Coordinates of N, CA and C in Angstrom, one line a residue:
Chain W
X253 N -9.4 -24.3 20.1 CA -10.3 -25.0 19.1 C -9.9 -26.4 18.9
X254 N -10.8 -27.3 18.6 CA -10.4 -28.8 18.0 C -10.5 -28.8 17.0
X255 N -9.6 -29.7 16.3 CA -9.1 -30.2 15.0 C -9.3 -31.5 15.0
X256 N -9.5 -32.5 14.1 CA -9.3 -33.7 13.6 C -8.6 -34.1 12.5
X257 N -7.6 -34.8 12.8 CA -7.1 -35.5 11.4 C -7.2 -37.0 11.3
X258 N -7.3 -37.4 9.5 CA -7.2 -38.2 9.4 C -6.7 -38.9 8.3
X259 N -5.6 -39.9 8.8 CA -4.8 -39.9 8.1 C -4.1 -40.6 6.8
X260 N -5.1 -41.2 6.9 CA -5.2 -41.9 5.0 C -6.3 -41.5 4.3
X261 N -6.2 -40.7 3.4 CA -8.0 -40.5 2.6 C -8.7 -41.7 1.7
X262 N -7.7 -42.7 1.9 CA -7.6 -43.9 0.6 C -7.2 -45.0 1.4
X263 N -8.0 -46.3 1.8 CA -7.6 -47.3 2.1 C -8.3 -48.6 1.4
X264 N -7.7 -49.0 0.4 CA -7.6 -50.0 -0.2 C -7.6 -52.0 0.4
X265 N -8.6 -52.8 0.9 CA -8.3 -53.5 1.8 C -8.8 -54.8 0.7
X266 N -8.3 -56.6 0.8 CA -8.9 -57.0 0.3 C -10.1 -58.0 1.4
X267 N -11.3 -58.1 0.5 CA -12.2 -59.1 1.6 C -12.2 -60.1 2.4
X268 N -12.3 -59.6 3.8 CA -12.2 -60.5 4.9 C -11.3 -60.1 5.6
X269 N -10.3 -59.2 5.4 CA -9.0 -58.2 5.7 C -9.3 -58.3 7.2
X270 N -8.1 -57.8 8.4 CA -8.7 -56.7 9.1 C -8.3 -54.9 8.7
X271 N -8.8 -54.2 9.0 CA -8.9 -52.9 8.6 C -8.3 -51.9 10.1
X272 N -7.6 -50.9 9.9 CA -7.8 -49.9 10.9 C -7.8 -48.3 10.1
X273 N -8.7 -47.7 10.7 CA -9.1 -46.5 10.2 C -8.2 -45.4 11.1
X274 N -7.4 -44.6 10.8 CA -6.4 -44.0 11.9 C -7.0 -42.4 12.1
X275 N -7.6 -41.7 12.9 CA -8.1 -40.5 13.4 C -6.9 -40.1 15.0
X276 N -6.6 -38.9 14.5 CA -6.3 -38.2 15.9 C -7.2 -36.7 15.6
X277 N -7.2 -36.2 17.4 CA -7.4 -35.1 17.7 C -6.8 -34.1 17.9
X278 N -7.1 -33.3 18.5 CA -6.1 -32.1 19.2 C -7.4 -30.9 19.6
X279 N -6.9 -31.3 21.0 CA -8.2 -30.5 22.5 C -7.2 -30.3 23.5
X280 N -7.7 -29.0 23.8 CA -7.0 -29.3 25.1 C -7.7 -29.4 26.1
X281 N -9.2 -29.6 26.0 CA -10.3 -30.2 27.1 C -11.0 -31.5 26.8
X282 N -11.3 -32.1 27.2 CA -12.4 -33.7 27.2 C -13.3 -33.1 25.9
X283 N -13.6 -34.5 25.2 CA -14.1 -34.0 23.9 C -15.1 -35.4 24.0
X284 N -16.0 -35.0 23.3 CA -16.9 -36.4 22.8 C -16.0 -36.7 21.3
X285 N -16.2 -38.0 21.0 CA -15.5 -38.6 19.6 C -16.5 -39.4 18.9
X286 N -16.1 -39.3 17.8 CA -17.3 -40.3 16.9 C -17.0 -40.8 15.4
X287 N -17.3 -41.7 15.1 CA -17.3 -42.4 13.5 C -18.4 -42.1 13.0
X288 N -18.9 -41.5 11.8 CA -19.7 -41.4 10.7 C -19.3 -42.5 9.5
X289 N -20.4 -43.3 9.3 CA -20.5 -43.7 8.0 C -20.9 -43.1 6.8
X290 N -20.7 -42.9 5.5 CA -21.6 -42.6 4.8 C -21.3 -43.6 3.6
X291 N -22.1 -44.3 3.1 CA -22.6 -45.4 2.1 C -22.9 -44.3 1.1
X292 N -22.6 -45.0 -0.5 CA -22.5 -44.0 -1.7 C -24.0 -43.3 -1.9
X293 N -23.9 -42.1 -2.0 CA -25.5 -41.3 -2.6 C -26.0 -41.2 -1.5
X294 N -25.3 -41.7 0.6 CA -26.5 -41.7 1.5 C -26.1 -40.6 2.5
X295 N -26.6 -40.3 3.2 CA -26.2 -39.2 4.0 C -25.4 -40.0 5.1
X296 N -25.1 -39.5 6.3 CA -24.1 -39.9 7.5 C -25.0 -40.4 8.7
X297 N -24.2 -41.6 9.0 CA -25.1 -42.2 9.5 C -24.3 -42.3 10.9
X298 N -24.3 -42.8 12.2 CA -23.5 -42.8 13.3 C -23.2 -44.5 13.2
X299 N -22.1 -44.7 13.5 CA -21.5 -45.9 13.4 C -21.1 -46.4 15.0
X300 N -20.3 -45.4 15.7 CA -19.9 -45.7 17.4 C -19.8 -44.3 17.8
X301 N -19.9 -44.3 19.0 CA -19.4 -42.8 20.0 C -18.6 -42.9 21.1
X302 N -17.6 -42.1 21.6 CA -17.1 -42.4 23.0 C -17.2 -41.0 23.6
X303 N -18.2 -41.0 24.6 CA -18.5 -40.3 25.9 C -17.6 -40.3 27.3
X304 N -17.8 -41.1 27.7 CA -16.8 -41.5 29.2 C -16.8 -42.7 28.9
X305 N -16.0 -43.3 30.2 CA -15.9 -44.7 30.5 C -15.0 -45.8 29.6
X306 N -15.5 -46.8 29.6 CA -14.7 -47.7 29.1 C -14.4 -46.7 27.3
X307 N -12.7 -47.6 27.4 CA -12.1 -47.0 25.9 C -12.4 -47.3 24.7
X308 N -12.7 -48.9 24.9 CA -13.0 -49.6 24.0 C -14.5 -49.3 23.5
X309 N -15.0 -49.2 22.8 CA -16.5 -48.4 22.5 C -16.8 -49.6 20.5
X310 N -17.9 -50.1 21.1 CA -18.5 -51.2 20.1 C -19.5 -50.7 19.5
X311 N -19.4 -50.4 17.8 CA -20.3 -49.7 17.1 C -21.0 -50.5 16.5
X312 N -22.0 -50.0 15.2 CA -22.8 -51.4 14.3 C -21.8 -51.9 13.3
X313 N -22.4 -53.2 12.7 CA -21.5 -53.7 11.9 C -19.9 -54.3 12.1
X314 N -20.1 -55.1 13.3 CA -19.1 -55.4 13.7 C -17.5 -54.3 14.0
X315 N -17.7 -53.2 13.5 CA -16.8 -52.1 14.2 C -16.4 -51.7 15.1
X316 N -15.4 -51.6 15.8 CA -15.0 -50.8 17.2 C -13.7 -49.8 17.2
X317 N -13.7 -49.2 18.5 CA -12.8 -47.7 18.3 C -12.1 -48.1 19.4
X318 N -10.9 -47.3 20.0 CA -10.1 -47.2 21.0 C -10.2 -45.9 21.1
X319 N -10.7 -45.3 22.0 CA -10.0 -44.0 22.8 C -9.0 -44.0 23.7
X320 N -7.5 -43.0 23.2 CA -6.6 -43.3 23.3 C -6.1 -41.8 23.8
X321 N -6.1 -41.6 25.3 CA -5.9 -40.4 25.6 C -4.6 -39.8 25.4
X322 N -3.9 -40.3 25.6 CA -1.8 -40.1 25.9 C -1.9 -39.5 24.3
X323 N -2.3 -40.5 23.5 CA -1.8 -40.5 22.3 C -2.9 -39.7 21.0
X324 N -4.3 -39.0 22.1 CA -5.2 -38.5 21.5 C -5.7 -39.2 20.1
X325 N -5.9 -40.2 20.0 CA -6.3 -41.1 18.9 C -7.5 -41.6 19.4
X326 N -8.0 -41.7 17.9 CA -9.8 -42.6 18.5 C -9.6 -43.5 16.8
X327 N -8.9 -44.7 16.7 CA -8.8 -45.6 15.1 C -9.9 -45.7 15.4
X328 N -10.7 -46.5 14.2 CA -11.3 -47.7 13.9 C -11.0 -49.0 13.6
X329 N -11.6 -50.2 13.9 CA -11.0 -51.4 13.6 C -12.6 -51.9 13.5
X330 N -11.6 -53.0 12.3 CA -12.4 -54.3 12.4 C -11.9 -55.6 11.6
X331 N -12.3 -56.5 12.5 CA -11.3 -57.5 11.9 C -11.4 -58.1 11.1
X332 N -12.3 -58.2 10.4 CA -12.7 -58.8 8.8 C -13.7 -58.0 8.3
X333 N -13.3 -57.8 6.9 CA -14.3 -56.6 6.3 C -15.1 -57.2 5.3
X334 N -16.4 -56.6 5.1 CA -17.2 -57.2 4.0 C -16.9 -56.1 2.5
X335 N -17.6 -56.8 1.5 CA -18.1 -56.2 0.3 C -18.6 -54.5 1.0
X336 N -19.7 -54.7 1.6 CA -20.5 -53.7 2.0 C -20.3 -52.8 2.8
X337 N -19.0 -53.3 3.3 CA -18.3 -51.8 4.2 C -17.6 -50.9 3.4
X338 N -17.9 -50.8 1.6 CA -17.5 -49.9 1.1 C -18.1 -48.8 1.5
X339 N -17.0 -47.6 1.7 CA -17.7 -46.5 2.3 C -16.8 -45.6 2.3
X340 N -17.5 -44.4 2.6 CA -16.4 -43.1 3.5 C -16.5 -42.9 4.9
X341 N -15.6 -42.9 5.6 CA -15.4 -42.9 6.8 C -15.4 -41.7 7.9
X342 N -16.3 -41.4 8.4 CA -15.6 -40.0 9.1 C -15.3 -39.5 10.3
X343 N -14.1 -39.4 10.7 CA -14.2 -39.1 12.6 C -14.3 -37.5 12.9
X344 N -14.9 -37.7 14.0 CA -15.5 -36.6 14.4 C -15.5 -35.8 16.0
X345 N -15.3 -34.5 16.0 CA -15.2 -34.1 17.6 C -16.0 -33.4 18.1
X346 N -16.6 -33.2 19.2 CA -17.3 -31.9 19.5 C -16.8 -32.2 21.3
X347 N -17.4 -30.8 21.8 CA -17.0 -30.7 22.7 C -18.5 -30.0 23.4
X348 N -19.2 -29.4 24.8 CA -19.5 -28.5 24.9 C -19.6 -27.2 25.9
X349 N -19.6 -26.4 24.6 CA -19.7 -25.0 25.7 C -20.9 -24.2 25.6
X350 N -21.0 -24.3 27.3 CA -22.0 -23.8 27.5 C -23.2 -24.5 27.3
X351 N -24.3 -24.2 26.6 CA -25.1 -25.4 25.9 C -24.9 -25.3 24.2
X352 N -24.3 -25.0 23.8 CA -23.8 -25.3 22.4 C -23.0 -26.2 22.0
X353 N -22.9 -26.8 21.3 CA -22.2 -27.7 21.0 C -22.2 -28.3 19.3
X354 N -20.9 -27.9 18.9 CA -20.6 -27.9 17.5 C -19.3 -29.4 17.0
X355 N -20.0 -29.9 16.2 CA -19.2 -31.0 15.8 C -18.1 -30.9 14.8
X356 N -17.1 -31.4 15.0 CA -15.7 -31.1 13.9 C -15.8 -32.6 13.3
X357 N -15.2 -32.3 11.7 CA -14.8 -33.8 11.3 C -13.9 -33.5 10.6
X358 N -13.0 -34.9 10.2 CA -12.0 -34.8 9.4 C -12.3 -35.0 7.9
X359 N -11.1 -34.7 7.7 CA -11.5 -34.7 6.0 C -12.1 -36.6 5.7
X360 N -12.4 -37.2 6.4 CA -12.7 -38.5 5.7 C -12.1 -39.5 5.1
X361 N -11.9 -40.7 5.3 CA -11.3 -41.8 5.0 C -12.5 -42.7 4.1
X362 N -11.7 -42.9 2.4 CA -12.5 -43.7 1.5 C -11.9 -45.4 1.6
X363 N -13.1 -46.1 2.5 CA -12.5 -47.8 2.2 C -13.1 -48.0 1.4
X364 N -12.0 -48.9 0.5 CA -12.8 -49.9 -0.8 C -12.2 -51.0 -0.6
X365 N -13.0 -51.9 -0.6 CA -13.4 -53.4 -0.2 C -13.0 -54.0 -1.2
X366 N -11.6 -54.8 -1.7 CA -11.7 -55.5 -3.0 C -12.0 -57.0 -2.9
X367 N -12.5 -57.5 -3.9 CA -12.8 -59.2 -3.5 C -11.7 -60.3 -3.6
Chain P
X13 N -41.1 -36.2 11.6 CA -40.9 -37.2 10.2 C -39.7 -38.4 11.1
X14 N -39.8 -39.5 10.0 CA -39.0 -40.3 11.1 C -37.5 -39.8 10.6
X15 N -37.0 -39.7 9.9 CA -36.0 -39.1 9.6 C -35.8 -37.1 8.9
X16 N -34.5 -37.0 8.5 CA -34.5 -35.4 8.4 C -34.6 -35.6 7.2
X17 N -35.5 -34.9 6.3 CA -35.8 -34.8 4.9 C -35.1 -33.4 4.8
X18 N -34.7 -33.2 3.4 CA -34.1 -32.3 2.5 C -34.4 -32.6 1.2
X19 N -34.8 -30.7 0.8 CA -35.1 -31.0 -0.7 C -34.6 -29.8 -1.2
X20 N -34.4 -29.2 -2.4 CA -34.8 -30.9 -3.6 C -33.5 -31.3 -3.0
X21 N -33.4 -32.8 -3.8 CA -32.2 -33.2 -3.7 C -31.0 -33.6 -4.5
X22 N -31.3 -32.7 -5.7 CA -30.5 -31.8 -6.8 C -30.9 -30.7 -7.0
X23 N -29.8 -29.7 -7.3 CA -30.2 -28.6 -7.7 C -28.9 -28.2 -8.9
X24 N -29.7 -27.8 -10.2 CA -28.8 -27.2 -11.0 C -29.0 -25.5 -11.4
X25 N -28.0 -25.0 -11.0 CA -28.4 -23.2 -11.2 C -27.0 -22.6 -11.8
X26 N -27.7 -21.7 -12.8 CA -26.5 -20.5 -12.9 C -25.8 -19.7 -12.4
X27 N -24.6 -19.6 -12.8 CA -23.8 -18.4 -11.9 C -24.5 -17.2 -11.7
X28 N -24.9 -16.7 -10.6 CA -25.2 -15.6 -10.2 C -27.0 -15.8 -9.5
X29 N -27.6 -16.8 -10.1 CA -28.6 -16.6 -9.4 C -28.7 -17.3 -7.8
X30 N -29.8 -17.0 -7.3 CA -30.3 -17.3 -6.4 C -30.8 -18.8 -5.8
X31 N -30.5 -19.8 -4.8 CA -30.9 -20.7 -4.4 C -31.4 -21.0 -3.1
X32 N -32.5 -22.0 -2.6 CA -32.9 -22.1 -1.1 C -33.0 -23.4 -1.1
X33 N -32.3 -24.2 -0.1 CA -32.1 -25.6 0.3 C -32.6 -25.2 1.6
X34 N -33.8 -26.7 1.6 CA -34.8 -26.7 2.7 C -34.2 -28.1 3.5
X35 N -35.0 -27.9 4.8 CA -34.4 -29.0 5.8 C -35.7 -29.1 6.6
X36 N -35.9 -30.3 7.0 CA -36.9 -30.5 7.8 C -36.5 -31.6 8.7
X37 N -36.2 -31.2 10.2 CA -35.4 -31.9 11.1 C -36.7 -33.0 11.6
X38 N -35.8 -33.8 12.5 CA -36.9 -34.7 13.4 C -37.4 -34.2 14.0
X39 N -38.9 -34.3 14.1 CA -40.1 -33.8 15.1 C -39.4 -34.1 16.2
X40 N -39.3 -32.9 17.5 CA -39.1 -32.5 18.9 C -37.4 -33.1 18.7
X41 N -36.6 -32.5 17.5 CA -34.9 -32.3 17.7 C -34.8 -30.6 17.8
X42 N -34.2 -30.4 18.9 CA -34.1 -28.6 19.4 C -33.2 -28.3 18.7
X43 N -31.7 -29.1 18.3 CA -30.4 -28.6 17.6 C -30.7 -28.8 16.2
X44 N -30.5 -27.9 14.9 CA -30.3 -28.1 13.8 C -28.9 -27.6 13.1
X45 N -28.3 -28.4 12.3 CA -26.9 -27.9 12.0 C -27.2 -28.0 10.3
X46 N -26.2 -27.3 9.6 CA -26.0 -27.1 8.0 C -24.3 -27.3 8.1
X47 N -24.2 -28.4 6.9 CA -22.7 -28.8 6.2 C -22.7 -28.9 5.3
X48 N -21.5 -28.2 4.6 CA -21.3 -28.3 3.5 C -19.8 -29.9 3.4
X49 N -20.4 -31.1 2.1 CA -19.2 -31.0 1.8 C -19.2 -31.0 0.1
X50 N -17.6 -30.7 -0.3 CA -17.4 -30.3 -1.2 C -16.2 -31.4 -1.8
X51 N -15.6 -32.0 -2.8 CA -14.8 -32.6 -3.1 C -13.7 -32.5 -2.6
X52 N -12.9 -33.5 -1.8 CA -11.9 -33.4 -1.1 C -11.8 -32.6 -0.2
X53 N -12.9 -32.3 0.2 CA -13.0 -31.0 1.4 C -13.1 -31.5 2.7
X54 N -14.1 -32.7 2.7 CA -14.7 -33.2 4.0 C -15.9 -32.3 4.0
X55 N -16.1 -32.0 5.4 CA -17.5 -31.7 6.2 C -16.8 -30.1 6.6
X56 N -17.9 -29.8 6.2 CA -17.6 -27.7 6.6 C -18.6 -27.3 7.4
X57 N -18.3 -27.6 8.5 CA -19.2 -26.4 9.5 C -20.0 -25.3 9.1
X58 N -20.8 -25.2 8.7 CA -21.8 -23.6 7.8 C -22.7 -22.8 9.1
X59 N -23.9 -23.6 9.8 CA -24.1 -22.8 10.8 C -24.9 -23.8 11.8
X60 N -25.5 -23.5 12.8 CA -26.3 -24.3 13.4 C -27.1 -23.4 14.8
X61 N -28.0 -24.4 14.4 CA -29.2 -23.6 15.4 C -29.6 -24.2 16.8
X62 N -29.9 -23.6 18.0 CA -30.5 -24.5 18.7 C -31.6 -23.9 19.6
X63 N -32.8 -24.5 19.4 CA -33.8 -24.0 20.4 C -33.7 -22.3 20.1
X64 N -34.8 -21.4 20.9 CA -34.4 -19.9 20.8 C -32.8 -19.6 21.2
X65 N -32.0 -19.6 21.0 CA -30.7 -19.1 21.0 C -30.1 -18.3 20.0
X66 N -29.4 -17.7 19.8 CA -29.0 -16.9 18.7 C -28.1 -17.9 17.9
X67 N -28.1 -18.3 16.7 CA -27.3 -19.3 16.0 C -26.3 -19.0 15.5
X68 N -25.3 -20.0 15.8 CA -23.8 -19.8 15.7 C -23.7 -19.9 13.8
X69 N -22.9 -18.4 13.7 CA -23.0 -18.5 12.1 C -21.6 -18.7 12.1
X70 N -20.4 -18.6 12.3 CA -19.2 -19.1 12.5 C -18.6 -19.4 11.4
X71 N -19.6 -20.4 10.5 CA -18.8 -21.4 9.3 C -19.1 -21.0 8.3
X72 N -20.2 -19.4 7.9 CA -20.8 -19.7 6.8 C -19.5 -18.8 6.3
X73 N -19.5 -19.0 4.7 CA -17.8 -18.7 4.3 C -18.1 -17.0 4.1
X74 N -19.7 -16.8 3.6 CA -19.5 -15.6 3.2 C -20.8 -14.8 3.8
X75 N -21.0 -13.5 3.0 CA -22.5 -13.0 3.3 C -23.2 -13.2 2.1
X76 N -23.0 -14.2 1.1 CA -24.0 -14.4 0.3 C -24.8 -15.6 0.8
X77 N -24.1 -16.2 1.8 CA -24.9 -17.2 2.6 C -25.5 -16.7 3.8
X78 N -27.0 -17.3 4.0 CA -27.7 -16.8 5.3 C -28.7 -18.4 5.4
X79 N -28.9 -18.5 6.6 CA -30.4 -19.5 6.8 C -30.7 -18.8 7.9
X80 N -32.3 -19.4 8.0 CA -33.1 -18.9 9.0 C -33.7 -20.9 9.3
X81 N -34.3 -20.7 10.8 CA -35.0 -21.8 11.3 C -36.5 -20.9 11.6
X82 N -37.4 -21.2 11.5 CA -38.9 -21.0 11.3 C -39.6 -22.0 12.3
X83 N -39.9 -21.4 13.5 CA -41.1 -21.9 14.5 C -40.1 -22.7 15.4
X84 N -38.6 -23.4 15.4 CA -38.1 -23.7 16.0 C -37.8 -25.3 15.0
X85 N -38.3 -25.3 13.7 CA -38.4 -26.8 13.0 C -37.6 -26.2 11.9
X86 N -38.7 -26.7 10.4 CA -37.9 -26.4 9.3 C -37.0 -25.0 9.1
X87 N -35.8 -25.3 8.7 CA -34.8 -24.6 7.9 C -34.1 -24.4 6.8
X88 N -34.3 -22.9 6.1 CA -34.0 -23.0 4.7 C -32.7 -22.0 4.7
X89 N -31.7 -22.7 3.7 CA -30.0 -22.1 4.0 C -30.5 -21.4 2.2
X90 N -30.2 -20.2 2.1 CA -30.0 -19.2 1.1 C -28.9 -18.9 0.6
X91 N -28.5 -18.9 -0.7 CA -27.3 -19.0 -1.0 C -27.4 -18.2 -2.4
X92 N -26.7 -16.7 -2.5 CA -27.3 -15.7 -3.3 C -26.3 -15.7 -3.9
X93 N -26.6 -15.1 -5.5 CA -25.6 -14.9 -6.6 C -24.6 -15.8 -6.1
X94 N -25.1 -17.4 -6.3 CA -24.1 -18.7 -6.5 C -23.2 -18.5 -7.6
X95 N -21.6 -18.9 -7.2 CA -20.9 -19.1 -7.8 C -20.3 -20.4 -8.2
X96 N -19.3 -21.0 -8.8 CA -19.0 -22.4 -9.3 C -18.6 -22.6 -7.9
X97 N -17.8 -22.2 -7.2 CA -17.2 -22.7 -5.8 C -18.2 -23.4 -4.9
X98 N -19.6 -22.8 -5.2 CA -20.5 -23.1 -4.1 C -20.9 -24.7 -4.9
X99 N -20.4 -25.1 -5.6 CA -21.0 -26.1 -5.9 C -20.6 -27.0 -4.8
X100 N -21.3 -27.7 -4.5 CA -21.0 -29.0 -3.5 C -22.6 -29.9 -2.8
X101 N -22.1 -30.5 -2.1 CA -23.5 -31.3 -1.4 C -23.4 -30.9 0.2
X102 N -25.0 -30.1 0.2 CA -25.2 -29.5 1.4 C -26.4 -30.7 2.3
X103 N -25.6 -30.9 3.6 CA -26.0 -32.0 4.5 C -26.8 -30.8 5.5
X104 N -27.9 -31.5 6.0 CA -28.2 -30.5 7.4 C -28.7 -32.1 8.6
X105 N -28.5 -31.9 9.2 CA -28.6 -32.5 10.6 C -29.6 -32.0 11.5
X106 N -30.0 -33.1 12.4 CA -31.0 -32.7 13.7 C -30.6 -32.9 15.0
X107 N -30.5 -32.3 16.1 CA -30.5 -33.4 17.1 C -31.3 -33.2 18.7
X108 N -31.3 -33.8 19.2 CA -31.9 -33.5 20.7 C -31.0 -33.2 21.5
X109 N -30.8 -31.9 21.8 CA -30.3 -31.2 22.6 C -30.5 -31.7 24.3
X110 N -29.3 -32.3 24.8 CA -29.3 -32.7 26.3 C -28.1 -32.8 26.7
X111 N -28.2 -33.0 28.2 CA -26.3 -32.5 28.6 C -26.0 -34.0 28.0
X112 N -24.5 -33.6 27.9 CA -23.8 -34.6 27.5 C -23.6 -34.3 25.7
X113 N -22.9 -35.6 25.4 CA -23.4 -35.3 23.7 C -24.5 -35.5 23.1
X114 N -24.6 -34.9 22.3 CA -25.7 -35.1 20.8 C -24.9 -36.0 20.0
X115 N -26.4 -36.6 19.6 CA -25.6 -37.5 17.9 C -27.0 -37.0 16.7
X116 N -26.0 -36.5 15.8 CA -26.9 -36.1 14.7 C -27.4 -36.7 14.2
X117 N -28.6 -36.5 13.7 CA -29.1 -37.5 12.4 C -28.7 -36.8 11.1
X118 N -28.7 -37.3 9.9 CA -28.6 -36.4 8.9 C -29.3 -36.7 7.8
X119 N -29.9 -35.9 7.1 CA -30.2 -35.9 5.8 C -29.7 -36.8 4.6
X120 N -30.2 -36.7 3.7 CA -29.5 -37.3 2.2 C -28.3 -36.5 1.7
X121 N -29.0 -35.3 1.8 CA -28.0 -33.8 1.8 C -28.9 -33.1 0.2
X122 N -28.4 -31.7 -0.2 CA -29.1 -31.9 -1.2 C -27.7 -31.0 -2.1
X123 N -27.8 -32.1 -3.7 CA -26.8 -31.6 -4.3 C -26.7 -30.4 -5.2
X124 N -25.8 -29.3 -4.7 CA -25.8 -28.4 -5.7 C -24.8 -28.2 -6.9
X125 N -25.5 -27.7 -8.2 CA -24.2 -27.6 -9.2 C -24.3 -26.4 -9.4
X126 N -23.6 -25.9 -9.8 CA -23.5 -24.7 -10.6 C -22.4 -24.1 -11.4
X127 N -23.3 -23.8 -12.4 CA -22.6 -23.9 -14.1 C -21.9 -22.6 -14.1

């Protein structure tokens, strides 16, 4: 089974900061990865995904991920943050078997944006 | 619909009675999923559907929880003699089922309390 952790639930940044969001996994097969956004009162939104190929993977809102096989990590980054990237963060795994396919997330990362 | 509606999108009920949180996925999404999250919990796997297949119930915690999917679209998650535990915000998701990964859409989610 896959697990996700992640490992600050509280990240505190001030505006214009750069930011990294820290997510690992644990698979012991090829997994899809992914960032959820969720903005206050809104439901989850997709931010980036990494399928194959290139590691580097460019989400909305100026965001990007590293998929980091050796070290099973998938951060977030970005290098200057707005007001508006307050939010909860959430990485996420699935894998599939067969034609099913179930998504894991971690407990979520809360950024607050100070000015 | 262009996005996955859920309703209501509060719900306040007594211990012990009865509740139905409705979901209505994106027109022609085959996969539908139900999450719970709950304060400091993250995102809880509950069940998910896909196409005629038999639906992986896996996450639901107990047997006072059941959903059904209806015609292959809307889904309503039942949640009998609610207790305070179950209070939380229930998200359901859509997606188009194809090889490779899925990316969900999700709901507002709809909030439950219970006194």
């Amino acid at each position: 089974a896959q697990s996700v952790t992640q490992l600050d639930s509280q990240v505190p940044v001030f505006e214009e900061a750069p930011v990294e969001l820290r997510c690992n996994y644990s698979s012991s097969v090829s997994v899809y990865l992914f960032w959820y956004v969720q903005y206050p009162n809104q439901g989850l939104q997709l931010l980036l995904k990494y399928l194959s190929g290139s590691t580097l993977v460019k989400g909305i809102n100026g965001f990007e991920a590293e998929f980091n096989k050796s070290q099973t990590s998938f951060h977030l980054r970005k290098p200057s943050v707005h007001i508006s990237d307050t939010a909860e963060y959430f990485c996420a795994v699935s894998r599939r078997v067969g034609g099913a396919q179930k998504l894991v997330f971690g407990q979520g990362t809360r950024l607050t944006i100070n000015p | 619909g262009a996005g996955v509606s859920q309703s209501p999108s509060n719900k306040v009920t007594e211990k012990g009675k009865d509740v139905e949180l409705r979901c209505d996925p994106i027109s022609g999404h085959t996969a539908l999923y139900w999450y719970r999250q709950s304060l400091g919990q993250g995102l809880e796997f509950l069940i998910y559907f896909q196409g005629n297949s038999a639906p992986d119930k896996s996450g639901l915690p107990s047997d006072r929880f059941s959903a059904e999917r209806t015609g292959g679209s809307v889904s309503t998650l039942t949640i009998q003699r609610t207790q305070q535990e179950d209070s939380a915000v229930y998200l359901c998701a859509s997606s188009f089922e194809a090889s490779g990964a899925n990316v969900l859409t999700f709901g507002a989610g709809s909030r439950l309390t219970v006194l």
